[in-house]
Tab-separated table of C-alpha atoms and ligand atoms in Angstrom:
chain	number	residue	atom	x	y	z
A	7	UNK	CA	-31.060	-45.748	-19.379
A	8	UNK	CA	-31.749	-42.390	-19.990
A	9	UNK	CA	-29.039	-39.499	-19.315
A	10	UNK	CA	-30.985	-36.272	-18.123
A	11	UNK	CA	-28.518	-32.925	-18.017
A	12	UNK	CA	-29.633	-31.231	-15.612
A	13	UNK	CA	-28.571	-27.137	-15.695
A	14	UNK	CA	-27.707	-25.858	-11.761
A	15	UNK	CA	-26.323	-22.414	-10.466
A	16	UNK	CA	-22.499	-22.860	-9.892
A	17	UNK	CA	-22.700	-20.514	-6.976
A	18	UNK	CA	-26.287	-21.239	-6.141
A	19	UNK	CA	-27.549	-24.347	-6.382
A	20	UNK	CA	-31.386	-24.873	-7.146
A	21	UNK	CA	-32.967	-27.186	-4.365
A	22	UNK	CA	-35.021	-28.861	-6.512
A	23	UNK	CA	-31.848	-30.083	-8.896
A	24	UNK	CA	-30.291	-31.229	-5.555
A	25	UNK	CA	-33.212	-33.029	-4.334
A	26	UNK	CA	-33.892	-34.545	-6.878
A	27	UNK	CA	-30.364	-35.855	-7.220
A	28	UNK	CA	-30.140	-36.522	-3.167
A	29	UNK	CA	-33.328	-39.094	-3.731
A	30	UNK	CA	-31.100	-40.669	-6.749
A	31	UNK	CA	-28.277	-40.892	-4.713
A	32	UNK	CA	-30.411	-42.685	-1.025
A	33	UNK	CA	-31.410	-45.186	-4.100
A	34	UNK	CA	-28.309	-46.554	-5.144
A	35	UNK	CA	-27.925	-44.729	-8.023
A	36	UNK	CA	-24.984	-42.490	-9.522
A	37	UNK	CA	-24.793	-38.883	-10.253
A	38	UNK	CA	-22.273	-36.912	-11.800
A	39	UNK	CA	-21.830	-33.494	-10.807
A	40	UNK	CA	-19.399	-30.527	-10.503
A	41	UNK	CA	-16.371	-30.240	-8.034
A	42	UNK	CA	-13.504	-27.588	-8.300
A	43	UNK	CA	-10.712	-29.857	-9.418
A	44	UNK	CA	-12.909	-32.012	-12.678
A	45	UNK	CA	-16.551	-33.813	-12.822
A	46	UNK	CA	-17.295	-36.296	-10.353
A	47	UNK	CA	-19.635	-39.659	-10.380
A	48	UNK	CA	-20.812	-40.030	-7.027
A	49	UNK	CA	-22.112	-42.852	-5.008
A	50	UNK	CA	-23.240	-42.836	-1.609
A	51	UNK	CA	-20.121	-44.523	-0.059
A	52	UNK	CA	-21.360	-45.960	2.792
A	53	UNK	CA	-23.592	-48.270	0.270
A	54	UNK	CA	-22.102	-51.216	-1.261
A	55	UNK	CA	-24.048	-51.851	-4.582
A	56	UNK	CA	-23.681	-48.383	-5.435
A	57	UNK	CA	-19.694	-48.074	-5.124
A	58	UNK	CA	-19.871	-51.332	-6.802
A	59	UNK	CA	-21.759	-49.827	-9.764
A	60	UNK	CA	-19.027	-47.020	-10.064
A	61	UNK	CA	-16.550	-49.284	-10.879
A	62	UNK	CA	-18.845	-50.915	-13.478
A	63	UNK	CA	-20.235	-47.670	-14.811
A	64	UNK	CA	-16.537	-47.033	-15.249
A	65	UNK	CA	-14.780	-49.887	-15.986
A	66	UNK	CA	-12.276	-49.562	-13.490
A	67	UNK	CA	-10.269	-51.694	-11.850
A	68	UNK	CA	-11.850	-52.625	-8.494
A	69	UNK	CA	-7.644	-52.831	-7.331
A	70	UNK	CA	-8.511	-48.789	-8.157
A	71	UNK	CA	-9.997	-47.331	-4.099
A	72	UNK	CA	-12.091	-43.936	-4.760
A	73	UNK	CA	-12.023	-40.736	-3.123
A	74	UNK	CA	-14.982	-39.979	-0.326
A	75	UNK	CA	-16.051	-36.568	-0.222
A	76	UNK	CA	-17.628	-35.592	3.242
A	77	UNK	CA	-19.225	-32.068	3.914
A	78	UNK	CA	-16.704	-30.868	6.459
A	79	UNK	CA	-13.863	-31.492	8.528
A	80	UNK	CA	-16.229	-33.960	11.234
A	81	UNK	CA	-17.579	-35.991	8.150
A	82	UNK	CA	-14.419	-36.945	7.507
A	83	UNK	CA	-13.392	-38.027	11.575
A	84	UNK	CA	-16.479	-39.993	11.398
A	85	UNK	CA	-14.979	-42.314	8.682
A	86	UNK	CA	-11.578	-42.492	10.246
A	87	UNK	CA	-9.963	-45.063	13.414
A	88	UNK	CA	-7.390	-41.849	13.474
A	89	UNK	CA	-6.986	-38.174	12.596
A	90	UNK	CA	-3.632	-37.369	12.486
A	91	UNK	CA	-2.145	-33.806	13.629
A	92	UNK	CA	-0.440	-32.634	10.556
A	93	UNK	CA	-4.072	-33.598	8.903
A	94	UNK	CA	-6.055	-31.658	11.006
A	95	UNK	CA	-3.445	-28.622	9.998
A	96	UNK	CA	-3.743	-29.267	6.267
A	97	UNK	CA	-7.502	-29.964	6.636
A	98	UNK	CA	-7.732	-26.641	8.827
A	99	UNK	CA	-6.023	-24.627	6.480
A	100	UNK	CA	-7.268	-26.412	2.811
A	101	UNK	CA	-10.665	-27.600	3.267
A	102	UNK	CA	-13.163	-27.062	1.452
A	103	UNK	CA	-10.246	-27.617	-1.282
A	104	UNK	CA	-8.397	-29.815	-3.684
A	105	UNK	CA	-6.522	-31.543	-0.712
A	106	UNK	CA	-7.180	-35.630	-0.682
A	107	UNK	CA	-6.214	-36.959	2.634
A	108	UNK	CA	-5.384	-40.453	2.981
A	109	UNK	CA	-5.967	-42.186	7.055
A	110	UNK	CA	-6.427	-45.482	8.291
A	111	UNK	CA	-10.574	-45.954	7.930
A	112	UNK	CA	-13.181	-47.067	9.955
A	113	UNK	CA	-15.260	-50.488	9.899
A	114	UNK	CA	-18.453	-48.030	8.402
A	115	UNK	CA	-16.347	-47.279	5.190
A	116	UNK	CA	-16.940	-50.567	2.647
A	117	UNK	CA	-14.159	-52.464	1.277
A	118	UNK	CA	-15.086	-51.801	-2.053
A	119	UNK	CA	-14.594	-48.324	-1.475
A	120	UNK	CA	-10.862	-48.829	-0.579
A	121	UNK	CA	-9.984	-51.567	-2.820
A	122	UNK	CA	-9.719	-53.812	0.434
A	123	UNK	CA	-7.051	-51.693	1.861
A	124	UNK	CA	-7.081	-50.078	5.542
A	125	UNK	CA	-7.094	-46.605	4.632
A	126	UNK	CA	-9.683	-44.340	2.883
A	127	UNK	CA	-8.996	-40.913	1.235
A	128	UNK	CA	-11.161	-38.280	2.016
A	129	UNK	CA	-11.623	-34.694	0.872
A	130	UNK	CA	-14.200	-31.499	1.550
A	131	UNK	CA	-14.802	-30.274	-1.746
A	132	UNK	CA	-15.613	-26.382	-2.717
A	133	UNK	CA	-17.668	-26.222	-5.068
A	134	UNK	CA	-20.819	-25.058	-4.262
A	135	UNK	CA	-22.895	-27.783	-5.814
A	136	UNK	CA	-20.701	-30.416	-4.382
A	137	UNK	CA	-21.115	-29.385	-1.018
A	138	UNK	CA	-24.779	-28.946	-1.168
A	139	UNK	CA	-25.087	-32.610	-2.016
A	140	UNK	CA	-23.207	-33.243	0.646
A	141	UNK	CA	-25.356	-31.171	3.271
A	142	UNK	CA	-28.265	-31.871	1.790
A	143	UNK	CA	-27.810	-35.516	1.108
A	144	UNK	CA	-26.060	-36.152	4.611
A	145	UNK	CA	-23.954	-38.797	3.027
A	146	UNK	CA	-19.916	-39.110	2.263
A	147	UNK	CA	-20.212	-39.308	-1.669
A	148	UNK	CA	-17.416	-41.308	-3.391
A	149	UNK	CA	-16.680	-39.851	-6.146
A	150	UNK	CA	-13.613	-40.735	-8.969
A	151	UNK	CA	-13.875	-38.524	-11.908
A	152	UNK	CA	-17.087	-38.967	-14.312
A	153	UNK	CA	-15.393	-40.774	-17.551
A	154	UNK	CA	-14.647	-44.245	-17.967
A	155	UNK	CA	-11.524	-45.463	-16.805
A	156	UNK	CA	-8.198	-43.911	-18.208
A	157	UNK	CA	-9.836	-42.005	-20.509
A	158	UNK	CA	-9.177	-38.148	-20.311
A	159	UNK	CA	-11.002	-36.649	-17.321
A	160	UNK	CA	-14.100	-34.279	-17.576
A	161	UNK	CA	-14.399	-30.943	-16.863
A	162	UNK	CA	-17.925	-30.276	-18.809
A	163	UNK	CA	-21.177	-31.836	-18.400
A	164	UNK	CA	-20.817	-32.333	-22.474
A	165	UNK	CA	-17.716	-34.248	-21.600
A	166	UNK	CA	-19.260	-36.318	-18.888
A	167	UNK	CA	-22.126	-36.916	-21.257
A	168	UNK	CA	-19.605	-38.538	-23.815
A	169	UNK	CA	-18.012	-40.672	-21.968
A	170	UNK	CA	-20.911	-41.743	-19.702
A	171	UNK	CA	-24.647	-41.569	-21.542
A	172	UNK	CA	-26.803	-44.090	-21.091
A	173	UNK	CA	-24.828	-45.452	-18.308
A	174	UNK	CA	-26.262	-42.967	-15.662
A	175	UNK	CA	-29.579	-41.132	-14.713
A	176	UNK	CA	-27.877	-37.686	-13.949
A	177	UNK	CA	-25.579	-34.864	-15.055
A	178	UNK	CA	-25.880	-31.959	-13.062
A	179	UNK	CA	-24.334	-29.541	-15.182
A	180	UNK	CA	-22.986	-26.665	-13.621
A	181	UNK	CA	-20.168	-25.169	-16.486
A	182	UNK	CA	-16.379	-26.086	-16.536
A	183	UNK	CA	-15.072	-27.028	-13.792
A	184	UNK	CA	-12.796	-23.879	-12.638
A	185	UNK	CA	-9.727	-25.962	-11.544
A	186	UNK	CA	-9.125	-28.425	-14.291
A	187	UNK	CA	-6.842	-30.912	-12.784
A	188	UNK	CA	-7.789	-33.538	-9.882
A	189	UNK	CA	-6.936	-33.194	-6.124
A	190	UNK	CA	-3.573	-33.657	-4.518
A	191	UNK	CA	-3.365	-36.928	-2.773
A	192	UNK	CA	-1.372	-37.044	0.628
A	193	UNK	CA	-0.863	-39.870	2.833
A	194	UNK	CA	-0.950	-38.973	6.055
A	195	UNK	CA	-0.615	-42.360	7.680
A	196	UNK	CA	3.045	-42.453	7.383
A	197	UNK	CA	6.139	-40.241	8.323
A	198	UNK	CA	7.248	-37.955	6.426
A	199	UNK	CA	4.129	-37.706	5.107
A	200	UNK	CA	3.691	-38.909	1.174
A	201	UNK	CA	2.784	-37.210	-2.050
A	202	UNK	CA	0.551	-39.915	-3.657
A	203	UNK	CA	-0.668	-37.805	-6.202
A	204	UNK	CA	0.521	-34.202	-7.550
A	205	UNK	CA	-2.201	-32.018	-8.153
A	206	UNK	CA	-3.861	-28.364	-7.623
A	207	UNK	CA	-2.275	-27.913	-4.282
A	208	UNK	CA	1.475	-28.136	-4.957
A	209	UNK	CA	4.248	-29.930	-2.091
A	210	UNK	CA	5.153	-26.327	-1.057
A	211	UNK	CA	1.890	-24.902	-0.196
A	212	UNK	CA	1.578	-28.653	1.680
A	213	UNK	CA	5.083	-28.106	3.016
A	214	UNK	CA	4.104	-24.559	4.398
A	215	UNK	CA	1.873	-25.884	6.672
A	216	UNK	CA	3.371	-29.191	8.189
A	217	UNK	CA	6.530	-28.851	7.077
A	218	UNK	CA	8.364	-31.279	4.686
A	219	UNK	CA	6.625	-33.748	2.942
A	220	UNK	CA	8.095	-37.114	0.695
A	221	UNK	CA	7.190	-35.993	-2.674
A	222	UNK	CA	8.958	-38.370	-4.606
A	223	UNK	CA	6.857	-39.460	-7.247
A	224	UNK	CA	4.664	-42.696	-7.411
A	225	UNK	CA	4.367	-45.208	-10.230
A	226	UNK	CA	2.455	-48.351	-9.818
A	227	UNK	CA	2.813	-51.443	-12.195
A	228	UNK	CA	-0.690	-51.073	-14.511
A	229	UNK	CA	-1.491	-54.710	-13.515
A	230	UNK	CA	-0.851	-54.505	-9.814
A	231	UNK	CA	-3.486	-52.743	-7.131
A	232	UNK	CA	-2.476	-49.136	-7.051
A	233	UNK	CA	-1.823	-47.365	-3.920
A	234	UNK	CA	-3.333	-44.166	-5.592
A	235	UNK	CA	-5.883	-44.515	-8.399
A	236	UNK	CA	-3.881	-41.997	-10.771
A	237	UNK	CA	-0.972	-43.659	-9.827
A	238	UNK	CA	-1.001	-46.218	-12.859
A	239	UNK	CA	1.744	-45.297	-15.763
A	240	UNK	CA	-1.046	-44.627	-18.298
A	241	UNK	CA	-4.377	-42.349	-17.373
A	242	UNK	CA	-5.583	-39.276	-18.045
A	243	UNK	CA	-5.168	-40.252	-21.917
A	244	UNK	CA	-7.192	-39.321	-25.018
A	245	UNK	CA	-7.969	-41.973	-27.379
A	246	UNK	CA	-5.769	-40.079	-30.233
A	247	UNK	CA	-1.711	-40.944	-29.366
A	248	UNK	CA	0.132	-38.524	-27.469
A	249	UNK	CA	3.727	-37.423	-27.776
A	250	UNK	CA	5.111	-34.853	-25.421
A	251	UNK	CA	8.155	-33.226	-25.890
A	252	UNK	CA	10.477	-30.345	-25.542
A	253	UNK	CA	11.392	-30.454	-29.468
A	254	UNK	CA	7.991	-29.319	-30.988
A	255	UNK	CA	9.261	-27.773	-34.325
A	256	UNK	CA	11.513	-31.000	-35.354
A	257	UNK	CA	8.476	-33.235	-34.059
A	258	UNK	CA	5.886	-31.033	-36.185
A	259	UNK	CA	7.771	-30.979	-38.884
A	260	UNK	CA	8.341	-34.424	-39.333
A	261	UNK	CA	4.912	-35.169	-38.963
A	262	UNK	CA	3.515	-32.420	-41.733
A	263	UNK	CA	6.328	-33.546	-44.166
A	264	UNK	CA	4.668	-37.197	-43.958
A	265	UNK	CA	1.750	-35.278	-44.590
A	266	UNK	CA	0.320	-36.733	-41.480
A	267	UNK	CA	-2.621	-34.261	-39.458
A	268	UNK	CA	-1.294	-33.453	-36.308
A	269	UNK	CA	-2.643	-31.713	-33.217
A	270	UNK	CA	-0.367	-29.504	-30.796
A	271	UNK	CA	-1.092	-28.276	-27.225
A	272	UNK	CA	1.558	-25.653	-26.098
A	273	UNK	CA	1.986	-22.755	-24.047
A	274	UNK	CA	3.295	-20.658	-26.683
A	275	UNK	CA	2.617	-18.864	-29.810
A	276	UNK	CA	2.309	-21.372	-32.903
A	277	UNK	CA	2.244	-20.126	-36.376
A	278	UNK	CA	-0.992	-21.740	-38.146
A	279	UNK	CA	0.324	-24.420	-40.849
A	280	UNK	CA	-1.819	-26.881	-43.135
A	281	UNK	CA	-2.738	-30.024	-41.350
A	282	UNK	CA	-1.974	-28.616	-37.917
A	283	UNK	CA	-4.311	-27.944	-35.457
A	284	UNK	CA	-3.137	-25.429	-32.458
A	285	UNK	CA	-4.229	-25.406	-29.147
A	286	UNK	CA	-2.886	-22.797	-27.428
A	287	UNK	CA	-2.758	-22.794	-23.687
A	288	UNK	CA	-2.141	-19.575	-21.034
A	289	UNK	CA	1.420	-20.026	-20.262
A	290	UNK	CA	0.731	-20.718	-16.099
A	291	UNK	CA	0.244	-23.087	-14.861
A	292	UNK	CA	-2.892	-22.319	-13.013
A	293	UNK	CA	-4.651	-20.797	-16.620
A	294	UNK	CA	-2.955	-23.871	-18.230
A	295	UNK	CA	-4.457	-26.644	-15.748
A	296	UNK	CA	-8.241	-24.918	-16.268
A	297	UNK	CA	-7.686	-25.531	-19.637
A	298	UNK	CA	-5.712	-28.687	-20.397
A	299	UNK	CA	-8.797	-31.348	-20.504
A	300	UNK	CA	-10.722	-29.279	-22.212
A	301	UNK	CA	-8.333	-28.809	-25.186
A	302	UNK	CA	-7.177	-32.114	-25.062
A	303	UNK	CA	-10.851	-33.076	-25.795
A	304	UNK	CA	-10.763	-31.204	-29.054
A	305	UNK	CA	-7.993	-31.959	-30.152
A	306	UNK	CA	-9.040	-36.163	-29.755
A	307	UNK	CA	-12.491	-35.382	-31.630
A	308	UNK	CA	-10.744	-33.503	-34.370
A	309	UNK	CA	-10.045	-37.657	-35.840
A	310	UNK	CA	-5.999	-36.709	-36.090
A	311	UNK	CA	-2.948	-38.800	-36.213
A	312	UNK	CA	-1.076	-37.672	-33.368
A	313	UNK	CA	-1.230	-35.155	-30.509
A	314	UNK	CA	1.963	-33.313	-29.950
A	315	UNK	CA	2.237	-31.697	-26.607
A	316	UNK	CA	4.909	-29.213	-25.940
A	317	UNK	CA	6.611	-30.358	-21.985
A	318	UNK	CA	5.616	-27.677	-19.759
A	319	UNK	CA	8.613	-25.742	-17.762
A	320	UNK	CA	10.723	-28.091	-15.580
A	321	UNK	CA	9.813	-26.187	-12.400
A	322	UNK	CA	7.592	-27.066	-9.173
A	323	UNK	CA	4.489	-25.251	-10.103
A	324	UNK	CA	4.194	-27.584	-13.250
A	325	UNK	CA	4.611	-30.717	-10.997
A	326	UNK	CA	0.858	-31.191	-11.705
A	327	UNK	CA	0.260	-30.311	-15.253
A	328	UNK	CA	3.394	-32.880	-16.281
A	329	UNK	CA	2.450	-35.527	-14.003
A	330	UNK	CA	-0.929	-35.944	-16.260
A	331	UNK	CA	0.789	-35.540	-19.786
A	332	UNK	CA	3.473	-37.925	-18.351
A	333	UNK	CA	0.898	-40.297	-18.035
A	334	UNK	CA	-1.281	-39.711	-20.940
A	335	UNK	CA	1.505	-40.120	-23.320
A	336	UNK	CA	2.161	-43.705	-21.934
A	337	UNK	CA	1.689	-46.520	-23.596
A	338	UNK	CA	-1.450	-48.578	-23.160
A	339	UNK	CA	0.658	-51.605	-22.591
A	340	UNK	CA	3.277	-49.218	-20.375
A	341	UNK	CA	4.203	-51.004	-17.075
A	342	UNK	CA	6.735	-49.588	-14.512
A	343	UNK	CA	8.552	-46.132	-14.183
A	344	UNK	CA	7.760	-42.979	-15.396
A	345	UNK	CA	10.541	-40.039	-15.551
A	346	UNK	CA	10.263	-38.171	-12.626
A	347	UNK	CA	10.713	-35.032	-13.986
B	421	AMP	P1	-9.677	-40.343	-9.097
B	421	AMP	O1	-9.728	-41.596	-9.875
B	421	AMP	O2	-9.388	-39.147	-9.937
B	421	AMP	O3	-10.795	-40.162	-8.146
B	421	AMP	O4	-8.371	-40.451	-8.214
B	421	AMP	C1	-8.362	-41.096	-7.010
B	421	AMP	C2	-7.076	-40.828	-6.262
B	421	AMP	O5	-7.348	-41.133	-4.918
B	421	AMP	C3	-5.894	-41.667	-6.627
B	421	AMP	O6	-4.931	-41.004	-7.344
B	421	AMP	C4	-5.294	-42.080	-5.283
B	421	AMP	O7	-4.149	-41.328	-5.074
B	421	AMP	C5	-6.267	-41.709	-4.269
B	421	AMP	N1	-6.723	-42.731	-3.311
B	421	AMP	C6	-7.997	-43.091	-3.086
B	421	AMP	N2	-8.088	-43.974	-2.080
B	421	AMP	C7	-6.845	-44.208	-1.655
B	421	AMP	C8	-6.294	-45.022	-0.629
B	421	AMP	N3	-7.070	-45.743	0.185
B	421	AMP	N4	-4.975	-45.051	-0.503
B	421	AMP	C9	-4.217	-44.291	-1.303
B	421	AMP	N5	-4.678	-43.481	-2.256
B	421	AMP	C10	-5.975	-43.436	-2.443
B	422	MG	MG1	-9.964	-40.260	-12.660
């Protein structure tokens, strides 16, 4: 199959690029395009064969339920038996956003879609070209991120096209993606309710709305159904090993004395050394979160040894940011807990 790129306005959207990717998307087929948070591959998710084709496309695990992205806040009632009250507040104050809200679903939203489980998680996204496939198209999309499963996430059409070429008729390629990091997942259906997966919206700015939350943090067993798609121990990985740590100079050092070629991410300055490559992130986490997939992309095409990753500051506004280089440096094989940090 042939993988057209298709340029659109970020803050405008072209008609003619939505159309054409509305008539792709009424046909079954799949279509990546821009949210805030990273790339998404959408299906219509009220169709069967093409959430089934996600998971193919992707090679994810169909234990693995997908997001739904509706246009607005009565999209998303449609597709739910319930709407909870400290939903409607989050959705009220968050939507459009990168809130994920997890309620009991509806007979109209497939099985596939949920991994065969009762509930559905649904989100209004912001960007501009996401929600004019919504409006336009008049379907919930579902959309997991556009790379194949585990791999680091895209925030690029170039990165989407990587991962994905051949395997689907459409990129609409609208820039980076300004928010870098997926969606906070809440489940709503219980008491307190439960942080599934960290992510742009931190617990507090949750908790400042409907009050505490359980934000203890979720690990599923890699070869048991997840309750949360990111929730397996390894995701979010390049192909290149990672190592995070707080001890970058021993850990570099040890490295470029076995005269191995080594990558670091940090948040810091970084002298420039033979066999060392530097990526150098802002030192928020907001700036750092834009930017994370993105460098972690060059550093796993620059064909080195080892990625070194410097741990990001032990406080709440990193929760994000370390929950996906917690689970990129895991083992392939990793099952069980990761630190909570
Ligand atoms: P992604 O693969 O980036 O689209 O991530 C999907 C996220 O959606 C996962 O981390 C899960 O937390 C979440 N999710 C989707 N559907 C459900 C569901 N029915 N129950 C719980 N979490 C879900
Ligand atoms: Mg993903």
């Amino acid at each position: 199959m042939n993988t057209r790129v298709v340029p659109v306005d970020p803050l405008l959207p072209n008609l003619d690029a939505i159309e054409e990717a509305t008539r792709l998307l009424r046909g079954g087929g799949l279509v990546a395009f821009p949210t805030e948070t990273v790339y998404g591959l959408g299906a219509n998710a009220l169709d069967d064969r093409a959430v089934a084709a996600i998971f193919a496309v992707k090679g994810r695990p169909p234990t693995n339920p997908l997001i739904v992205h509706v246009s607005d806040i009565a999209a998303a009632a449609e597709l739910v038996a319930e709407f909870p009250e400290p939903a409607r507040r989050l959705a009220a104050r968050y939507w459009p956003g990168p809130l994920t809200l997890v309620m009991v679903k509806t007979g109209r939203v497939p099985d596939g879609v949920t991994a065969g489980g009762p509930t559905v998680a649904l989100r209004v996204p912001a960007h501009p070209v996401a929600l004019a496939l919504l409006r336009v198209g008049r379907m919930p999309l579902a959309a997991p991120s556009a790379n194949p499963s585990t791999a680091l996430s895209p925030t690029t059409a170039e990165h989407v096209r990587r991962g994905l070429a051949g395997k689907i008729p459409l990129i609409l390629d609208a820039g980076p993606t300004p928010g870098g990091l997926e969606s906070t997942v809440l489940d709503v259906t219980v008491a307190p309710p439960r942080l599934l997966r960290p992510g742009l919206l931190s617990p507090a700015d949750l908790a400042a709305v409907i009050g505490p939350i359980d934000a203890t943090p979720v690990v599923t067993e890699a070869t048991r159904p997840a309750r949360a798609p990111g929730s397996h121990a390894r995701h979010y990985a390049p192909t290149t090993p990672l190592e995070l740590t707080a001890d970058v100079v021993g850990l570099v050092n040890r490295c470029l004395d076995r005269g191995s070629r080594v990558g670091l991410l940090t948040w810091r300055p970084a002298a420039a050394r033979h066999n060392l490559v530097v990526e150098q992130l802002p030192a928020d986490p907001v700036g750092y979160a834009a930017g994370m997939y993105a460098a972690l992309h060059r550093l796993d095409a620059a064909g080195l040894e080892r990625i070194i990753v410097e741990a990001p500051p032990p406080d709440d506004a990193w929760l994000a940011v370390r929950d996906r280089l917690m689970r990129a440096s895991a083992p392939s094989a990793s099952v069980g807990e990761v630190p909570a940090g």
